[in-house]
Short mmCIF file of C-alpha atoms in Angstrom, two decimals:
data_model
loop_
_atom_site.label_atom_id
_atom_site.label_comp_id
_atom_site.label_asym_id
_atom_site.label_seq_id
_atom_site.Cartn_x
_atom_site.Cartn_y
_atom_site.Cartn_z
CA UNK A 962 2.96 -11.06 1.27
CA UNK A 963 -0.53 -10.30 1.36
CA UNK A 964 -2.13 -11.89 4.12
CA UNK A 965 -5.69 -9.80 4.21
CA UNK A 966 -9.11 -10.66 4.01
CA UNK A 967 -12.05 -9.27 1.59
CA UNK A 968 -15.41 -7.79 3.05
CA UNK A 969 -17.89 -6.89 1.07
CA UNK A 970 -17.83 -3.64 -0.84
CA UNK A 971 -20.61 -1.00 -0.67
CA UNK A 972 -20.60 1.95 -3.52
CA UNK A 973 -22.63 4.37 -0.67
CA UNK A 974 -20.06 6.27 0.46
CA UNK A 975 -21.03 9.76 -0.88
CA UNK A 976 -18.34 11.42 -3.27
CA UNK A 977 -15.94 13.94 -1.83
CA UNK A 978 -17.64 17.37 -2.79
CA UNK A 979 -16.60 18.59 -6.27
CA UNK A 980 -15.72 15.33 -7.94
CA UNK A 981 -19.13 15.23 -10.28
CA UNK A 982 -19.20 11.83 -9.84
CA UNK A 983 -20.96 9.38 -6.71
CA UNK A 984 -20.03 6.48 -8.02
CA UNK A 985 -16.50 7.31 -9.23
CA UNK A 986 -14.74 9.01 -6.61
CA UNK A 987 -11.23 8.23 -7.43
CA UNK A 988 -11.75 9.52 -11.23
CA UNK A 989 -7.77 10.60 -11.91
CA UNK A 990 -6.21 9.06 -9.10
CA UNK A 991 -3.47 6.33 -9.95
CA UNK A 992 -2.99 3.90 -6.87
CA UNK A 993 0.08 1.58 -7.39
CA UNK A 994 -0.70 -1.80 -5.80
CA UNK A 995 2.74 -3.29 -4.16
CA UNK A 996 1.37 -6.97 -2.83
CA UNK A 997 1.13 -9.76 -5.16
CA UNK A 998 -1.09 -12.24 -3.19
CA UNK A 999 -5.12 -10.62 -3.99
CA UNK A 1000 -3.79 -7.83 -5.45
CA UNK A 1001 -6.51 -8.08 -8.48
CA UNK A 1002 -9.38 -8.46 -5.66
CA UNK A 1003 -7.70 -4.91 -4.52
CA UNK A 1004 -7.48 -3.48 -8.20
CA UNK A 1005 -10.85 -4.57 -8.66
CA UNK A 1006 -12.10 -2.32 -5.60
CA UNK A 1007 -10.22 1.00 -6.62
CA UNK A 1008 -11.28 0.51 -10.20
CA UNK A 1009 -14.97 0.12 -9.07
CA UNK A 1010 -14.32 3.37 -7.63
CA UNK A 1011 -12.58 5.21 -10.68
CA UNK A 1012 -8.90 4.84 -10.00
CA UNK A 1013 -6.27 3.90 -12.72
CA UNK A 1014 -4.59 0.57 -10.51
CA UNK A 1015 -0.61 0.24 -11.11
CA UNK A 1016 0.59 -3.69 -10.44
CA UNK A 1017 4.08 -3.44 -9.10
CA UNK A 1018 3.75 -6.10 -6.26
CA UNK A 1019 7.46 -5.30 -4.19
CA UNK A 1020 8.05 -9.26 -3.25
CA UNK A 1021 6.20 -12.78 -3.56
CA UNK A 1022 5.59 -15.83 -0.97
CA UNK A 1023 7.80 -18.73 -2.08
CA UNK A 1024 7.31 -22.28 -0.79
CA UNK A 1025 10.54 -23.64 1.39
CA UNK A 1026 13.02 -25.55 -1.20
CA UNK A 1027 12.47 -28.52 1.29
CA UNK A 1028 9.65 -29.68 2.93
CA UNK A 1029 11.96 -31.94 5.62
CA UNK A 1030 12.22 -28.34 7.62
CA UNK A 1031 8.34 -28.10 7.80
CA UNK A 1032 7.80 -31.41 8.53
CA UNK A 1033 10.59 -31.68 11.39
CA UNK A 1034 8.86 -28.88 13.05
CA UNK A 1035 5.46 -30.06 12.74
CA UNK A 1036 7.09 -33.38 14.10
CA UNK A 1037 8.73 -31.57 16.77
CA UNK A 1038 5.20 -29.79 18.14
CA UNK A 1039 3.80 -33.43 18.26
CA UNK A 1040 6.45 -34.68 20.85
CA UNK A 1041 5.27 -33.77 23.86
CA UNK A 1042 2.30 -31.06 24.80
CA UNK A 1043 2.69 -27.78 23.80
CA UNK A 1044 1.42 -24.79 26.61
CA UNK A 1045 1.28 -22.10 23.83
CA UNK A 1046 1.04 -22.06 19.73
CA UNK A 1047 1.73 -18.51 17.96
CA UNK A 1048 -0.14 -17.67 14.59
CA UNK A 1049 1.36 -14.74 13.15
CA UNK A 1050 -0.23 -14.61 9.41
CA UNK A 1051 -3.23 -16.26 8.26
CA UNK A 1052 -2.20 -17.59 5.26
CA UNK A 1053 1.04 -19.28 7.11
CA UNK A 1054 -1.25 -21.20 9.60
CA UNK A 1055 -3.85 -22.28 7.22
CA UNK A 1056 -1.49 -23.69 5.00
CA UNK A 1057 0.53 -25.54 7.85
CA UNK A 1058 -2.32 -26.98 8.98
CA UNK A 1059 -2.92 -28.04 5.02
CA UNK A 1060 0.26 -29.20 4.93
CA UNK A 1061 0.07 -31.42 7.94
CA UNK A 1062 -3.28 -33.10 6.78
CA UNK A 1063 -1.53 -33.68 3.61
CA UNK A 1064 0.92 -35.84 5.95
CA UNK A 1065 -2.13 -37.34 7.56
CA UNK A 1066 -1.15 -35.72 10.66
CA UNK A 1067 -3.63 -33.76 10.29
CA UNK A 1068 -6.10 -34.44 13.19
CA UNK A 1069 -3.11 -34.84 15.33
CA UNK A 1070 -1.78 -31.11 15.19
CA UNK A 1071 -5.32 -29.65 15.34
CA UNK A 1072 -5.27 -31.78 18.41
CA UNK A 1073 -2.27 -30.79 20.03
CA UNK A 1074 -2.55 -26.80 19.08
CA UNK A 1075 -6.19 -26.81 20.26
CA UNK A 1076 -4.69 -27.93 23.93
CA UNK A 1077 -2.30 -25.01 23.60
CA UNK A 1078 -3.08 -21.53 24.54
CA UNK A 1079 -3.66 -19.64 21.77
CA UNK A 1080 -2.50 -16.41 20.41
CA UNK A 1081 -2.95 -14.68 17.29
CA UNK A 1082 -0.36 -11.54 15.54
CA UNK A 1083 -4.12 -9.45 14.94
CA UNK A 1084 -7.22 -10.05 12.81
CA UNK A 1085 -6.19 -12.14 9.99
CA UNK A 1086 -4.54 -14.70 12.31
CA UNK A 1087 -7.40 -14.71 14.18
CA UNK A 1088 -9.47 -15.50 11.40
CA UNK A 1089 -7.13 -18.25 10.32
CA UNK A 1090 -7.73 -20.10 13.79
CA UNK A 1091 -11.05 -19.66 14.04
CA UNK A 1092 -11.22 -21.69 10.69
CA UNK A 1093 -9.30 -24.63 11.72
CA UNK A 1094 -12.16 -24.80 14.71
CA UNK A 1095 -9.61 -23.12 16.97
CA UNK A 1096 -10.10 -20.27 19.46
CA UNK A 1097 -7.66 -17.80 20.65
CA UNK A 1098 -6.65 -16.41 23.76
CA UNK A 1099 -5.20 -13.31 22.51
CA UNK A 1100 -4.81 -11.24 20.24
CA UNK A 1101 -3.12 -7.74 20.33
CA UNK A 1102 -5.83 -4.76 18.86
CA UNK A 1103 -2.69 -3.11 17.38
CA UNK A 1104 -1.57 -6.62 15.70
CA UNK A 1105 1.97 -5.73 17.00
CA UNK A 1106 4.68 -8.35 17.67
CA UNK A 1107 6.10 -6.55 20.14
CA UNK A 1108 2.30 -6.04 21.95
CA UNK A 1109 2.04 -10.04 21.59
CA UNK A 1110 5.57 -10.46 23.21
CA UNK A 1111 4.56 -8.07 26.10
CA UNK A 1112 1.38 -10.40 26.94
CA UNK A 1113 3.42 -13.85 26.20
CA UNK A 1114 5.95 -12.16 28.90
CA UNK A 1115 3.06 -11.52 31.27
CA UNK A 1116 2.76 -15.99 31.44
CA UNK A 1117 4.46 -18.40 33.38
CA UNK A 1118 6.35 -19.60 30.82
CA UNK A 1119 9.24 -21.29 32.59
CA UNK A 1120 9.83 -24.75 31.68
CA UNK A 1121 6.88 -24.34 28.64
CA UNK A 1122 6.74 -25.23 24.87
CA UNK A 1123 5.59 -22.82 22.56
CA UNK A 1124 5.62 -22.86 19.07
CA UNK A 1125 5.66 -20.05 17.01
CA UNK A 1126 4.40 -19.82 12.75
CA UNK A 1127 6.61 -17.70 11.47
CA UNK A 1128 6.12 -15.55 8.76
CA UNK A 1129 8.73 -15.43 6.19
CA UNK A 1130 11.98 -15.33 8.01
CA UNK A 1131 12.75 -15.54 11.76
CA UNK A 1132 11.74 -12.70 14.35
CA UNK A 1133 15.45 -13.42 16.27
CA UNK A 1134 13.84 -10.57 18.84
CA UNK A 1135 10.46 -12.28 19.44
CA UNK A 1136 12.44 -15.92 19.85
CA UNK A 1137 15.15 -15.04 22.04
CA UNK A 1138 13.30 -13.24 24.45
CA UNK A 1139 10.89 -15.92 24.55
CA UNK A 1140 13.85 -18.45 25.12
CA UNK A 1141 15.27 -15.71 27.74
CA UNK A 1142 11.82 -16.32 29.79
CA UNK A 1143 13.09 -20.29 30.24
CA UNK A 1144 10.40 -21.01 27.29
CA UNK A 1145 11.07 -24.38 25.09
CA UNK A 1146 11.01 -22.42 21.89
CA UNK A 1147 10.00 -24.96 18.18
CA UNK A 1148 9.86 -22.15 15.01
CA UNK A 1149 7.66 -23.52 12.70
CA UNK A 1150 8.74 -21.93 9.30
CA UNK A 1151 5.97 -22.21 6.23
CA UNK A 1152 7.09 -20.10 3.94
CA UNK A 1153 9.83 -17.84 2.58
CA UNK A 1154 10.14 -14.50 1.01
CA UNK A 1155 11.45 -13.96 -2.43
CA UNK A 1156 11.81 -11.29 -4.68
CA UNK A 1157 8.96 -10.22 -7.36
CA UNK A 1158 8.73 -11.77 -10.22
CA UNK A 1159 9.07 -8.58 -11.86
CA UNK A 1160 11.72 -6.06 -10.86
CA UNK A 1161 11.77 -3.83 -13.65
CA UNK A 1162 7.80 -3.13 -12.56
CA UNK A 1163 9.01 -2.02 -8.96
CA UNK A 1164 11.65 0.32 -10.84
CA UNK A 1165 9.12 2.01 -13.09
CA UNK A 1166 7.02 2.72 -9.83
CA UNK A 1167 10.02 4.25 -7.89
CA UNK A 1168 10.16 6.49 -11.32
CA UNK A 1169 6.50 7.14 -11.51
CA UNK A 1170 6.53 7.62 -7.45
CA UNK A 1171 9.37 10.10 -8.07
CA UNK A 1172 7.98 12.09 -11.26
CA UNK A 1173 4.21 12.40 -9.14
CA UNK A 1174 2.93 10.30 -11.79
CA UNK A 1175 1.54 7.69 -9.06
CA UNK A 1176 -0.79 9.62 -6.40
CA UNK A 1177 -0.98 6.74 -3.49
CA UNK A 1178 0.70 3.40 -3.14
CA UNK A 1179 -1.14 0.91 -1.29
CA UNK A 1180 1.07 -1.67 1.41
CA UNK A 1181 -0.59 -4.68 2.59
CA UNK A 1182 2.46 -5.97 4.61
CA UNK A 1183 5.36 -4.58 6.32
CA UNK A 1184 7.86 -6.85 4.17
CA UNK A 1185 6.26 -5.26 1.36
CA UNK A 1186 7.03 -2.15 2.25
CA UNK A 1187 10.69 -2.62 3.71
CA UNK A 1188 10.96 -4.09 0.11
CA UNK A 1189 9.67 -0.94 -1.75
CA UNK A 1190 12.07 1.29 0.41
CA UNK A 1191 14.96 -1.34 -0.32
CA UNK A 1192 14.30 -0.87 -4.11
CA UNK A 1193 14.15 2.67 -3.91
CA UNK A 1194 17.44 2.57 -2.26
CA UNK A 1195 19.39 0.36 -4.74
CA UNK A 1196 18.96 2.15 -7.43
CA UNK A 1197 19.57 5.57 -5.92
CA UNK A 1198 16.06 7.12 -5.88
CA UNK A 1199 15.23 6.70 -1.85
CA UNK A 1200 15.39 10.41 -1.03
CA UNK A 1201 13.41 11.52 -3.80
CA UNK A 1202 10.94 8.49 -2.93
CA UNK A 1203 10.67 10.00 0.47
CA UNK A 1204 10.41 13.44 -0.90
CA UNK A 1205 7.55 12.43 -2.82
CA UNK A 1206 5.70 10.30 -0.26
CA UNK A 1207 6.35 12.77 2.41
CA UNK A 1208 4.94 16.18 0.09
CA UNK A 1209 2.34 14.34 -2.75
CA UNK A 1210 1.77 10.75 -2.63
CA UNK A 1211 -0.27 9.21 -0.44
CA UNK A 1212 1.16 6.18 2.37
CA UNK A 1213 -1.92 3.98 2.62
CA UNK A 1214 -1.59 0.61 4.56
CA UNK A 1215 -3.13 -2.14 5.75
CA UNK A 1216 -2.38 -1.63 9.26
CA UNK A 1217 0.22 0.02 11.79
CA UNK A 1218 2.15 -3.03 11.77
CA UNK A 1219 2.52 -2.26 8.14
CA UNK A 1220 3.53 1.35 8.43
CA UNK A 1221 6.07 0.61 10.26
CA UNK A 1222 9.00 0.63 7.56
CA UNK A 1223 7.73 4.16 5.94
CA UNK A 1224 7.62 6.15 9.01
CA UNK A 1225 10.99 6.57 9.89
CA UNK A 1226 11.20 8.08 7.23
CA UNK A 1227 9.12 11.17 8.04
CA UNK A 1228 6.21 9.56 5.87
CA UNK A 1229 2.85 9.80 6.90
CA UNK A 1230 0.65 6.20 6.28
CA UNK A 1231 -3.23 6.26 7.06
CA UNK A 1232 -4.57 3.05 7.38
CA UNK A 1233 -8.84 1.96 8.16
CA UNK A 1234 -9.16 0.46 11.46
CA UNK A 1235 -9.79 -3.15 10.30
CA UNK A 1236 -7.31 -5.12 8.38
CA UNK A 1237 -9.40 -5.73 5.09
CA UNK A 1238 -9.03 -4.91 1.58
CA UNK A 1239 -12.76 -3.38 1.34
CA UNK A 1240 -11.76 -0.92 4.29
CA UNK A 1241 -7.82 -0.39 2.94
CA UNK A 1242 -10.25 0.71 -0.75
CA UNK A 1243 -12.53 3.05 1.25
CA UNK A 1244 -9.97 4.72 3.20
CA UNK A 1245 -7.49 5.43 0.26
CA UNK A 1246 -11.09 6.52 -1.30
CA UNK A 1247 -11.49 8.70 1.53
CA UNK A 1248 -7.91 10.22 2.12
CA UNK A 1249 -6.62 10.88 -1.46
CA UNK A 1250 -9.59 12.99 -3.33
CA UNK A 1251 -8.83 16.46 -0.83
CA UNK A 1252 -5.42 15.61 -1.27
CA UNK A 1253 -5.02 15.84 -5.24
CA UNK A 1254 -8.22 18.20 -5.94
CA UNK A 1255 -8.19 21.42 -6.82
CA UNK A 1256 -10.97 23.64 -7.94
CA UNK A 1257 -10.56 26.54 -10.02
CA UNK A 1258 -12.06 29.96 -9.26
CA UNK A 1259 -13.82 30.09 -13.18
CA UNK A 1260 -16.89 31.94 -13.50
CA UNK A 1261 -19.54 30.93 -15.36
CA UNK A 1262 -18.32 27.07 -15.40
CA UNK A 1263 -17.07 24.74 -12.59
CA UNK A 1264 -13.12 23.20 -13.48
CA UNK A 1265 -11.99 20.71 -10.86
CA UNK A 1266 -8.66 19.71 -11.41
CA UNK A 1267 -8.33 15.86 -9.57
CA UNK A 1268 -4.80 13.80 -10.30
CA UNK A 1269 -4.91 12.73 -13.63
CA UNK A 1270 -8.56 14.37 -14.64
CA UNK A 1271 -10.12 17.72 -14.76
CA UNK A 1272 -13.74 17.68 -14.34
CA UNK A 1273 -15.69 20.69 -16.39
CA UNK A 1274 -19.16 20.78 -15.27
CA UNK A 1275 -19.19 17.70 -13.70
CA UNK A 1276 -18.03 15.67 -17.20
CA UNK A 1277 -14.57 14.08 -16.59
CA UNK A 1278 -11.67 14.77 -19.02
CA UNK A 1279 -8.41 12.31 -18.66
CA UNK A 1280 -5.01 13.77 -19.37
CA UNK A 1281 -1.84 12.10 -20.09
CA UNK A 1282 0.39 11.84 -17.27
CA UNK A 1283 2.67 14.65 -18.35
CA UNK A 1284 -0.21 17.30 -19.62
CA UNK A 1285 -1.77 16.25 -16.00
CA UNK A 1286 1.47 17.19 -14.10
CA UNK A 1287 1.58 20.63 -16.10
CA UNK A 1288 -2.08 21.50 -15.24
CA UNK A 1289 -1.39 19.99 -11.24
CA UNK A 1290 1.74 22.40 -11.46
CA UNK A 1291 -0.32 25.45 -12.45
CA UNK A 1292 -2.96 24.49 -9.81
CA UNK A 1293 -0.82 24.31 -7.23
CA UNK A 1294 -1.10 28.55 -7.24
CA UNK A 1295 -3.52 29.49 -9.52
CA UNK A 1296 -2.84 32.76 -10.86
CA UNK A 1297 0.80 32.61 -10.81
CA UNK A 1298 3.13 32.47 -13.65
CA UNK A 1299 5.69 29.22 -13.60
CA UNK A 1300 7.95 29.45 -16.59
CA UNK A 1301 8.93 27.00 -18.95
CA UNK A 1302 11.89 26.46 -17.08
CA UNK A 1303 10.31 25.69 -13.69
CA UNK A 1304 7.86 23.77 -15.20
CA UNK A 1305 10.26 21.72 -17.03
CA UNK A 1306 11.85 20.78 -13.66
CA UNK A 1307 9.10 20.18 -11.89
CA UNK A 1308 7.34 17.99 -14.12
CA UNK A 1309 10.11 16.29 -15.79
CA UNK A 1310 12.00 15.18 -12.69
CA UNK A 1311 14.81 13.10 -13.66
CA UNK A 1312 14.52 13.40 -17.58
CA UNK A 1313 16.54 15.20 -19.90
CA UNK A 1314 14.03 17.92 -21.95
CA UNK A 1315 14.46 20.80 -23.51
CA UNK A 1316 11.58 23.67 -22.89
CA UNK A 1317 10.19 22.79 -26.60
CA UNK A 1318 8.73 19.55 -24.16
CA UNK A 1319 6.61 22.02 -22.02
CA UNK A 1320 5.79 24.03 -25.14
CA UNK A 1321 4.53 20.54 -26.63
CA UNK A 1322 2.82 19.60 -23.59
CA UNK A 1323 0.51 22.61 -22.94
CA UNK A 1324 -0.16 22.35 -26.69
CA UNK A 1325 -1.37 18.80 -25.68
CA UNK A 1326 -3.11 19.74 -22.83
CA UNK A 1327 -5.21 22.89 -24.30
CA UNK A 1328 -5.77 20.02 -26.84
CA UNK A 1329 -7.74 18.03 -24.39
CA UNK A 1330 -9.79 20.78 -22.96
CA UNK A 1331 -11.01 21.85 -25.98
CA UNK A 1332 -13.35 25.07 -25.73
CA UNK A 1333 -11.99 25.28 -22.42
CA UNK A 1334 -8.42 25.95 -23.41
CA UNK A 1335 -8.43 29.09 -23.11
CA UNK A 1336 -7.99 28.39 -19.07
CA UNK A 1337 -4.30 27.87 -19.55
CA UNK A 1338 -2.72 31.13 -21.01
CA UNK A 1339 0.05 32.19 -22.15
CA UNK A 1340 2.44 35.48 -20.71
CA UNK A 1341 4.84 36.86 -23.19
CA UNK A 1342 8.05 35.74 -22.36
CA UNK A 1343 7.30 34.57 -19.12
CA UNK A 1344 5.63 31.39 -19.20
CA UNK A 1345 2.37 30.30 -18.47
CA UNK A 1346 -0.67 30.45 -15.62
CA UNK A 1347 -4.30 29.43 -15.24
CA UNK A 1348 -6.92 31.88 -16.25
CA UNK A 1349 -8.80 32.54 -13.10
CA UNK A 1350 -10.49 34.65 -11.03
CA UNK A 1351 -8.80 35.81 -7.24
CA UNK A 1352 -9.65 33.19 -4.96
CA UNK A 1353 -9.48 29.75 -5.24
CA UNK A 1354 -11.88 26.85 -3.66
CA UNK A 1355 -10.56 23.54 -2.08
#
């Protein structure tokens, strides 16, 4: 689930140094996009910005087969006063409240909650109360469950009635320790998780993830990300997902609460300090650049290689995904000889090639740089290496 919020966009961020482009920043860069709710508002950032967007959205937000479960909880809350009302996601508390209205019940919850203390899972919750003219008590900075349950332990809550919007399945941590306190506990479930709509796009991510082909995947939800992970792991690829994510392709989430399923895994996640698509596009626009740029030590003209792209003299030049991961290869060192072999491996992770592929590839590659193709050159026998001077920039 995607439960963020859009803020406007500003183009002013200066280019990171080298790119040749200020408006275009992420020229090269393919960011896989794993949420499904707003994941074109998301696409529509990174494009702005230069990126090639992958849509491989990990799971989806189902409605609950029956309505009765909703509906006895809602009923429930409206028994007797509550002393405290949980919003964990946004979208699950606006659309309970919907829901209830659509009962004609409506007033009657806003009623009761607004008598409740208040607390909010983070930002996005927040938001969602302030919008049903609601105000919270709390709200954890770190939009952490476990933060929340520390301040809901802090209460008096012997002998009180809390009810908690769940999001997506039941926190059996969160609720028992809240029932351990002597708390009256109602779960109000809205919504359920479900797998995507289209698996075989998560696969050919894992693949793409694997092979380098992807340079960052952006998570706007935890679930999302256990789900990714859980993918990865059914169909065999999880260490070399990890491998990837932990050496070349960038982590970038929403939030901490979000990172939590990559990192113990040893993979690193950045993630903007507000929870908001606009800031998630800036930082990945930020973070991934240094990451996948390389410039080449040419005299005379000025060869950037970035993901996907090599920029000579400032004029962008896409390459296929496998001519890119030959030139990223030979970047890595420039100078240095890989041979056909090596490069075969290293580029065509998981496939079965012969070294006629890499032969075929660099043919493709010299190709696209045209007059510059001289950059990649041949050694006799050995294999192949970029044409440059000693001394490399970033």
């Amino acid at each position: 689930m995607d439960t963020t919020t859009t803020e406007p966009d500003t183009q002013g961020s200066p280019a990171p140094a080298g790119t040749g482009s200020t408006s275009e920043p992420l020229i090269g860069c393919v960011v896989a996009i794993t949420s499904d709710r707003r994941r074109e508002e998301l696409g529509a950032l990174l494009r702005r910005r230069g990126a090639e967007v992958v849509m491989a959205p990990t799971m989806r937000i189902i409605p609950l087969n029956d309505d009765r479960v909703l509906r006895a909880a809602t009923e429930e809350c409206l028994r007797g006063p509550l002393d405290f009302a949980v919003a964990t996601t946004g979208i699950g508390w606006r659309a309970w409240i919907s829901t209830a209205e659509g009962w004609g019940v409506g007033e009657q919850l806003s009623a009761a909650l607004s008598a409740a203390t208040l607390a909010a899972r983070g930002p996005k919750a927040t938001g969602a109360i302030r919008q049903c003219g609601m105000r919270e008590t709390y709200s954890p900075p770190s939009e952490s469950s476990s933060e929340l349950l520390d301040w809901l332990m802090t209460q008096d809550l012997a002998g009180s009635r809390i009810a908690v919007q769940l999001h997506g399945s039941a926190d059996t941590v969160f609720l028992d320790a809240l029932r351990g306190a002597g708390a009256e506990v109602v779960p109000v479930p809205v919504y359920q998780w479900g797998p995507p709509q289209d698996m075989a796009a998560v696969g050919r991510l894992i693949e793409a993830v694997v092979r380098r082909q992807v340079h960052s995947v952006a998570f706007t939800s935890a679930p999302g990300a256990a789900a990714f992970l859980a993918a990865a792991e059914n169909n065999g690829s999880l260490s070399r997902v990890v491998d990837a994510m932990q050496a070349d392709v960038l982590a970038a989430c929403i939030g901490p609460v979000c990172a939590a399923p990559l990192e113990p895994h040893g993979i690193t996640c950045v993630w903007p300090d507000r929870g908001r698509l606009g800031s998630l596009a800036r930082v990945i626009t930020q973070e991934l650049p240094p990451r996948v740029r390389r410039r080449l030590n040419t005299p005379g003209r000025d060869i950037v290689v970035q993901g996907n792209a090599v920029l000579i003299d400032g004029r962008p030049v896409p390459l296929p995904p496998l001519p890119a991961g030959v030139l990223r290869e030979l970047a890595r060192q420039p100078g240095r000889v890989l041979s056909r072999a090596e490069l075969l491996r290293r580029v065509w992770t998981g496939m079965r090639r012969d070294e006629h592929a890499v032969e075929a590839t660099v043919a493709r590659l010299r190709s696209s740089l045209g007059e510059h193709a001289d950059v990649v050159a041949t050694v006799t026998k050995r294999g192949y290496r970029l044409a440059v001077e000693p001394g490399v920039g970033n």
